[in-house]
PDB file of C-alpha atoms and ligand atoms in Angstrom:
ATOM      1  CA  UNK A   1     -21.562  45.592 -77.015  1.00 59.00           C
ATOM      2  CA  UNK A   2     -21.893  45.175 -73.245  1.00 56.00           C
ATOM      3  CA  UNK A   3     -20.189  47.709 -71.025  1.00 63.00           C
ATOM      4  CA  UNK A   4     -18.803  47.275 -67.553  1.00 57.00           C
ATOM      5  CA  UNK A   5     -16.439  50.276 -67.429  1.00 68.00           C
ATOM      6  CA  UNK A   6     -17.550  53.907 -67.617  1.00 86.00           C
ATOM      7  CA  UNK A   7     -18.463  54.856 -71.133  1.00 94.00           C
ATOM      8  CA  UNK A   8     -16.816  57.783 -72.805  1.00 94.00           C
ATOM      9  CA  UNK A   9     -17.585  59.462 -76.115  1.00 90.00           C
ATOM     10  CA  UNK A  10     -15.190  61.626 -78.067  1.00 91.00           C
ATOM     11  CA  UNK A  11     -16.110  63.564 -81.156  1.00 86.00           C
ATOM     12  CA  UNK A  12     -13.547  65.364 -83.288  1.00 87.00           C
ATOM     13  CA  UNK A  13     -13.220  66.929 -86.685  1.00 82.00           C
ATOM     14  CA  UNK A  14     -10.047  67.114 -88.745  1.00 88.00           C
ATOM     15  CA  UNK A  15      -8.822  68.167 -92.134  1.00 88.00           C
ATOM     16  CA  UNK A  16      -8.115  65.562 -94.767  1.00 90.00           C
ATOM     17  CA  UNK A  17      -4.463  65.293 -95.862  1.00 93.00           C
ATOM     18  CA  UNK A  18      -4.914  62.391 -98.270  1.00 93.00           C
ATOM     19  CA  UNK A  19      -4.002  63.637-101.693  1.00 91.00           C
ATOM     20  CA  UNK A  20      -4.392  62.093-105.124  1.00 89.00           C
ATOM     21  CA  UNK A  21      -7.201  60.948-107.359  1.00 85.00           C
ATOM     22  CA  UNK A  22     -10.540  59.567-106.229  1.00 81.00           C
ATOM     23  CA  UNK A  23      -9.359  55.953-106.555  1.00 86.00           C
ATOM     24  CA  UNK A  24      -6.402  56.599-104.286  1.00 89.00           C
ATOM     25  CA  UNK A  25      -8.463  58.453-101.679  1.00 86.00           C
ATOM     26  CA  UNK A  26     -11.068  55.665-101.738  1.00 85.00           C
ATOM     27  CA  UNK A  27      -8.375  53.025-101.169  1.00 90.00           C
ATOM     28  CA  UNK A  28      -6.970  54.980 -98.238  1.00 92.00           C
ATOM     29  CA  UNK A  29     -10.413  55.387 -96.652  1.00 90.00           C
ATOM     30  CA  UNK A  30     -11.114  51.684 -97.122  1.00 90.00           C
ATOM     31  CA  UNK A  31      -7.789  50.940 -95.420  1.00 94.00           C
ATOM     32  CA  UNK A  32      -8.647  53.201 -92.481  1.00 94.00           C
ATOM     33  CA  UNK A  33     -12.037  51.506 -92.128  1.00 92.00           C
ATOM     34  CA  UNK A  34     -10.628  47.982 -92.298  1.00 93.00           C
ATOM     35  CA  UNK A  35      -7.996  48.779 -89.648  1.00 95.00           C
ATOM     36  CA  UNK A  36     -10.527  50.606 -87.483  1.00 95.00           C
ATOM     37  CA  UNK A  37     -13.033  47.789 -87.574  1.00 93.00           C
ATOM     38  CA  UNK A  38     -10.416  45.171 -86.747  1.00 95.00           C
ATOM     39  CA  UNK A  39      -8.849  47.139 -83.903  1.00 97.00           C
ATOM     40  CA  UNK A  40     -12.045  48.636 -82.505  1.00 96.00           C
ATOM     41  CA  UNK A  41     -13.750  45.260 -82.381  1.00 95.00           C
ATOM     42  CA  UNK A  42     -10.860  43.875 -80.339  1.00 96.00           C
ATOM     43  CA  UNK A  43     -10.808  46.961 -78.075  1.00 96.00           C
ATOM     44  CA  UNK A  44     -14.567  47.206 -77.456  1.00 95.00           C
ATOM     45  CA  UNK A  45     -14.825  50.527 -79.285  1.00 96.00           C
ATOM     46  CA  UNK A  46     -17.704  51.659 -81.482  1.00 93.00           C
ATOM     47  CA  UNK A  47     -18.373  54.786 -83.482  1.00 89.00           C
ATOM     48  CA  UNK A  48     -18.737  56.421 -86.849  1.00 85.00           C
ATOM     49  CA  UNK A  49     -16.396  57.987 -89.369  1.00 87.00           C
ATOM     50  CA  UNK A  50     -17.662  60.717 -91.620  1.00 81.00           C
ATOM     51  CA  UNK A  51     -15.732  61.910 -94.641  1.00 82.00           C
ATOM     52  CA  UNK A  52     -16.850  64.800 -96.770  1.00 73.00           C
ATOM     53  CA  UNK A  53     -16.117  68.403 -97.620  1.00 56.00           C
ATOM     54  CA  UNK A  54     -12.366  67.803 -97.222  1.00 77.00           C
ATOM     55  CA  UNK A  55     -12.746  66.926 -93.591  1.00 79.00           C
ATOM     56  CA  UNK A  56     -13.229  63.976 -91.307  1.00 85.00           C
ATOM     57  CA  UNK A  57     -15.527  63.759 -88.363  1.00 83.00           C
ATOM     58  CA  UNK A  58     -15.290  60.806 -86.058  1.00 89.00           C
ATOM     59  CA  UNK A  59     -17.189  59.584 -83.053  1.00 89.00           C
ATOM     60  CA  UNK A  60     -15.343  57.150 -80.790  1.00 94.00           C
ATOM     61  CA  UNK A  61     -17.050  55.524 -77.852  1.00 94.00           C
ATOM     62  CA  UNK A  62     -16.033  52.931 -75.299  1.00 96.00           C
ATOM     63  CA  UNK A  63     -14.121  52.710 -72.031  1.00 96.00           C
ATOM     64  CA  UNK A  64     -12.457  56.091 -71.418  1.00 96.00           C
ATOM     65  CA  UNK A  65      -8.898  54.855 -71.197  1.00 96.00           C
ATOM     66  CA  UNK A  66      -9.274  52.884 -74.446  1.00 97.00           C
ATOM     67  CA  UNK A  67     -10.832  55.815 -76.301  1.00 97.00           C
ATOM     68  CA  UNK A  68      -8.026  58.111 -75.154  1.00 97.00           C
ATOM     69  CA  UNK A  69      -5.356  55.593 -76.106  1.00 97.00           C
ATOM     70  CA  UNK A  70      -6.644  55.058 -79.647  1.00 98.00           C
ATOM     71  CA  UNK A  71      -7.234  58.785 -80.070  1.00 98.00           C
ATOM     72  CA  UNK A  72      -3.563  59.399 -79.298  1.00 98.00           C
ATOM     73  CA  UNK A  73      -2.696  57.052 -82.173  1.00 98.00           C
ATOM     74  CA  UNK A  74      -5.283  58.573 -84.532  1.00 98.00           C
ATOM     75  CA  UNK A  75      -4.294  62.171 -83.845  1.00 97.00           C
ATOM     76  CA  UNK A  76      -0.733  61.478 -85.007  1.00 98.00           C
ATOM     77  CA  UNK A  77      -1.871  59.884 -88.256  1.00 98.00           C
ATOM     78  CA  UNK A  78      -0.462  61.959 -91.149  1.00 98.00           C
ATOM     79  CA  UNK A  79      -3.588  61.349 -93.235  1.00 96.00           C
ATOM     80  CA  UNK A  80      -5.292  64.205 -91.413  1.00 96.00           C
ATOM     81  CA  UNK A  81      -4.403  67.267 -89.365  1.00 94.00           C
ATOM     82  CA  UNK A  82      -5.922  70.278 -87.583  1.00 91.00           C
ATOM     83  CA  UNK A  83      -7.681  67.919 -85.224  1.00 92.00           C
ATOM     84  CA  UNK A  84     -10.282  69.668 -83.107  1.00 86.00           C
ATOM     85  CA  UNK A  85     -12.044  67.884 -80.286  1.00 86.00           C
ATOM     86  CA  UNK A  86     -15.671  68.986 -80.398  1.00 80.00           C
ATOM     87  CA  UNK A  87     -16.781  67.079 -77.323  1.00 82.00           C
ATOM     88  CA  UNK A  88     -15.443  64.467 -74.932  1.00 88.00           C
ATOM     89  CA  UNK A  89     -17.539  63.279 -72.040  1.00 87.00           C
ATOM     90  CA  UNK A  90     -18.758  60.319 -70.080  1.00 92.00           C
ATOM     91  CA  UNK A  91     -22.044  59.027 -71.427  1.00 89.00           C
ATOM     92  CA  UNK A  92     -24.640  56.587 -70.263  1.00 91.00           C
ATOM     93  CA  UNK A  93     -25.174  54.703 -73.502  1.00 87.00           C
ATOM     94  CA  UNK A  94     -23.512  54.136 -76.827  1.00 88.00           C
ATOM     95  CA  UNK A  95     -24.966  55.872 -79.854  1.00 79.00           C
ATOM     96  CA  UNK A  96     -23.456  53.279 -82.183  1.00 80.00           C
ATOM     97  CA  UNK A  97     -23.634  50.025 -80.225  1.00 83.00           C
ATOM     98  CA  UNK A  98     -23.593  47.837 -83.321  1.00 82.00           C
ATOM     99  CA  UNK A  99     -20.954  49.597 -85.368  1.00 81.00           C
ATOM    100  CA  UNK A 100     -17.249  49.024 -84.870  1.00 83.00           C
ATOM    101  CA  UNK A 101     -16.963  51.951 -87.294  1.00 82.00           C
ATOM    102  CA  UNK A 102     -19.962  53.068 -89.313  1.00 74.00           C
ATOM    103  CA  UNK A 103     -18.946  54.953 -92.427  1.00 77.00           C
ATOM    104  CA  UNK A 104     -20.791  57.864 -93.908  1.00 70.00           C
ATOM    105  CA  UNK A 105     -19.204  59.014 -97.137  1.00 69.00           C
ATOM    106  CA  UNK A 106     -20.152  60.487-100.451  1.00 63.00           C
ATOM    107  CA  UNK A 107     -22.980  58.874-102.391  1.00 58.00           C
ATOM    108  CA  UNK A 108     -25.619  60.062-104.858  1.00 59.00           C
ATOM    109  CA  UNK A 109     -28.268  60.250-102.150  1.00 56.00           C
ATOM    110  CA  UNK A 110     -25.866  62.279-100.062  1.00 54.00           C
ATOM    111  CA  UNK A 111     -25.122  64.677-102.839  1.00 54.00           C
ATOM    112  CA  UNK A 112     -28.850  65.152-103.198  1.00 56.00           C
ATOM    113  CA  UNK A 113     -29.427  65.629 -99.499  1.00 55.00           C
ATOM    114  CA  UNK A 114     -26.536  68.037 -99.137  1.00 52.00           C
ATOM    115  CA  UNK A 115     -26.816  69.815-102.450  1.00 53.00           C
ATOM    116  CA  UNK A 116     -28.545  72.844-101.014  1.00 51.00           C
ATOM    117  CA  UNK A 117     -25.638  73.493 -98.667  1.00 48.00           C
ATOM    118  CA  UNK A 118     -23.041  73.449-101.445  1.00 48.00           C
ATOM    119  CA  UNK A 119     -25.118  75.867-103.482  1.00 52.00           C
ATOM    120  CA  UNK A 120     -26.019  78.144-100.627  1.00 53.00           C
ATOM    121  CA  UNK A 121     -23.625  81.089-100.812  1.00 52.00           C
ATOM    122  CA  UNK A 122     -25.351  82.771 -97.904  1.00 58.00           C
ATOM    123  CA  UNK A 123     -23.067  80.982 -95.470  1.00 52.00           C
ATOM    124  CA  UNK A 124     -19.307  81.417 -95.045  1.00 57.00           C
ATOM    125  CA  UNK A 125     -17.331  78.212 -95.730  1.00 54.00           C
ATOM    126  CA  UNK A 126     -16.753  77.583 -92.022  1.00 59.00           C
ATOM    127  CA  UNK A 127     -20.384  78.088 -91.244  1.00 63.00           C
ATOM    128  CA  UNK A 128     -21.349  75.797 -94.076  1.00 57.00           C
ATOM    129  CA  UNK A 129     -19.092  73.106 -92.676  1.00 52.00           C
ATOM    130  CA  UNK A 130     -20.699  73.559 -89.273  1.00 61.00           C
ATOM    131  CA  UNK A 131     -24.115  73.115 -90.759  1.00 65.00           C
ATOM    132  CA  UNK A 132     -22.930  70.204 -92.827  1.00 57.00           C
ATOM    133  CA  UNK A 133     -21.430  68.633 -89.758  1.00 58.00           C
ATOM    134  CA  UNK A 134     -24.730  68.834 -87.878  1.00 67.00           C
ATOM    135  CA  UNK A 135     -26.550  67.224 -90.773  1.00 64.00           C
ATOM    136  CA  UNK A 136     -23.870  64.575 -91.016  1.00 59.00           C
ATOM    137  CA  UNK A 137     -24.304  63.732 -87.361  1.00 65.00           C
ATOM    138  CA  UNK A 138     -28.033  63.402 -87.880  1.00 70.00           C
ATOM    139  CA  UNK A 139     -27.365  61.118 -90.823  1.00 61.00           C
ATOM    140  CA  UNK A 140     -24.993  59.062 -88.736  1.00 61.00           C
ATOM    141  CA  UNK A 141     -27.665  58.618 -86.103  1.00 63.00           C
ATOM    142  CA  UNK A 142     -30.162  57.774 -88.833  1.00 64.00           C
ATOM    143  CA  UNK A 143     -27.798  55.221 -90.301  1.00 58.00           C
ATOM    144  CA  UNK A 144     -27.533  53.618 -86.903  1.00 57.00           C
ATOM    145  CA  UNK A 145     -31.320  53.344 -86.710  1.00 60.00           C
ATOM    146  CA  UNK A 146     -31.724  52.020 -90.258  1.00 57.00           C
ATOM    147  CA  UNK A 147     -28.469  50.383 -91.407  1.00 52.00           C
ATOM    148  CA  UNK A 148     -30.014  49.443 -94.752  1.00 45.00           C
ATOM    149  CA  UNK A 149     -30.348  53.055 -95.860  1.00 39.00           C
ATOM    150  CA  UNK A 150     -28.367  53.659 -99.042  1.00 32.00           C
ATOM    151  CA  UNK A 151     -26.099  56.346 -97.638  1.00 35.00           C
ATOM    152  CA  UNK A 152     -24.982  54.045 -94.866  1.00 37.00           C
ATOM    153  CA  UNK A 153     -22.090  52.312 -96.576  1.00 39.00           C
ATOM    154  CA  UNK A 154     -20.915  48.979 -95.080  1.00 38.00           C
ATOM    155  CA  UNK A 155     -21.352  49.398 -91.390  1.00 37.00           C
ATOM    156  CA  UNK A 156     -20.803  46.508 -89.124  1.00 38.00           C
ATOM    157  CA  UNK A 157     -17.597  44.561 -89.662  1.00 35.00           C
TER     158      UNK A 157
HETATM  159  C1  FMN B 201      -9.573  59.850 -89.760  1.00 62.13           C
HETATM  160  C2  FMN B 201      -8.949  58.587 -89.208  1.00 62.13           C
HETATM  161  C3  FMN B 201      -9.679  57.787 -88.336  1.00 62.13           C
HETATM  162  C4  FMN B 201      -9.114  56.619 -87.806  1.00 62.13           C
HETATM  163  N1  FMN B 201      -9.860  55.859 -86.947  1.00 62.13           N
HETATM  164  C5  FMN B 201      -9.314  54.750 -86.401  1.00 62.13           C
HETATM  165  C6  FMN B 201     -10.057  53.964 -85.475  1.00 62.13           C
HETATM  166  O1  FMN B 201     -11.219  54.242 -85.138  1.00 62.13           O
HETATM  167  N2  FMN B 201      -9.449  52.852 -84.961  1.00 62.13           N
HETATM  168  C7  FMN B 201      -8.182  52.481 -85.313  1.00 62.13           C
HETATM  169  O2  FMN B 201      -7.698  51.467 -84.806  1.00 62.13           O
HETATM  170  N3  FMN B 201      -7.467  53.228 -86.179  1.00 62.13           N
HETATM  171  C8  FMN B 201      -7.998  54.331 -86.728  1.00 62.13           C
HETATM  172  N4  FMN B 201      -7.262  55.067 -87.627  1.00 62.13           N
HETATM  173  C9  FMN B 201      -5.934  54.581 -88.037  1.00 62.13           C
HETATM  174  C10 FMN B 201      -4.864  54.886 -87.000  1.00 62.13           C
HETATM  175  O3  FMN B 201      -4.417  56.209 -87.150  1.00 62.13           O
HETATM  176  C11 FMN B 201      -3.676  53.909 -87.175  1.00 62.13           C
HETATM  177  O4  FMN B 201      -3.207  53.939 -88.492  1.00 62.13           O
HETATM  178  C12 FMN B 201      -4.088  52.475 -86.831  1.00 62.13           C
HETATM  179  O5  FMN B 201      -4.739  52.439 -85.575  1.00 62.13           O
HETATM  180  C13 FMN B 201      -2.855  51.550 -86.795  1.00 62.13           C
HETATM  181  O6  FMN B 201      -3.335  50.267 -86.562  1.00 62.13           O
HETATM  182  P1  FMN B 201      -2.386  48.992 -86.694  1.00 62.13           P
HETATM  183  O7  FMN B 201      -1.262  49.218 -85.682  1.00 62.13           O
HETATM  184  O8  FMN B 201      -3.265  47.817 -86.360  1.00 62.13           O
HETATM  185  O9  FMN B 201      -1.903  48.967 -88.129  1.00 62.13           O
HETATM  186  C14 FMN B 201      -7.798  56.244 -88.165  1.00 62.13           C
HETATM  187  C15 FMN B 201      -7.071  57.067 -89.028  1.00 62.13           C
HETATM  188  C16 FMN B 201      -7.632  58.220 -89.556  1.00 62.13           C
HETATM  189  C17 FMN B 201      -6.832  59.087 -90.491  1.00 62.13           C
END
């Protein structure tokens, strides 16, 4: 995506409020992704959505005013709460230039990669989520570099 305006990147985490069985949660996530990809494409936004461990993490990047506008909509979405902005800053380049919304969710390879964290009782739950989050971000960046990797579920719309 080409950029004329100043680029802005916002990263937040939130707590999942979607309840129900796996099929229902999956349908809801698919709905969020379909809407995101349609809207973000039209708005010139890119990013990644991560869903695991009962929380979401999302990276949104694009013109500042557009990012802030869509974030206002997203933050009022009842499907999540306890939204915490981790970082928000002007950036030089996009990290996800080819992804209207990359999705990193649960998958067997993920479970394998993250298994040690779930089993590691050394860390408090919050700390574990922090560590998980860092790994997730690395995976998101990895997925961007190699979109054919198995844990990178359908990326580009
Ligand atoms: C965790 C999460 C992330 C979302 N990310 C986006 C997004 O990147 N872009 C978007 O347009 N909507 C996103 N949504 C959905 C919005 O909250 C809202 O439902 C949607 O923008 C409404 O679009 P519509 O008016 O086209 O139906 C997200 C929702 C959740 C719960």
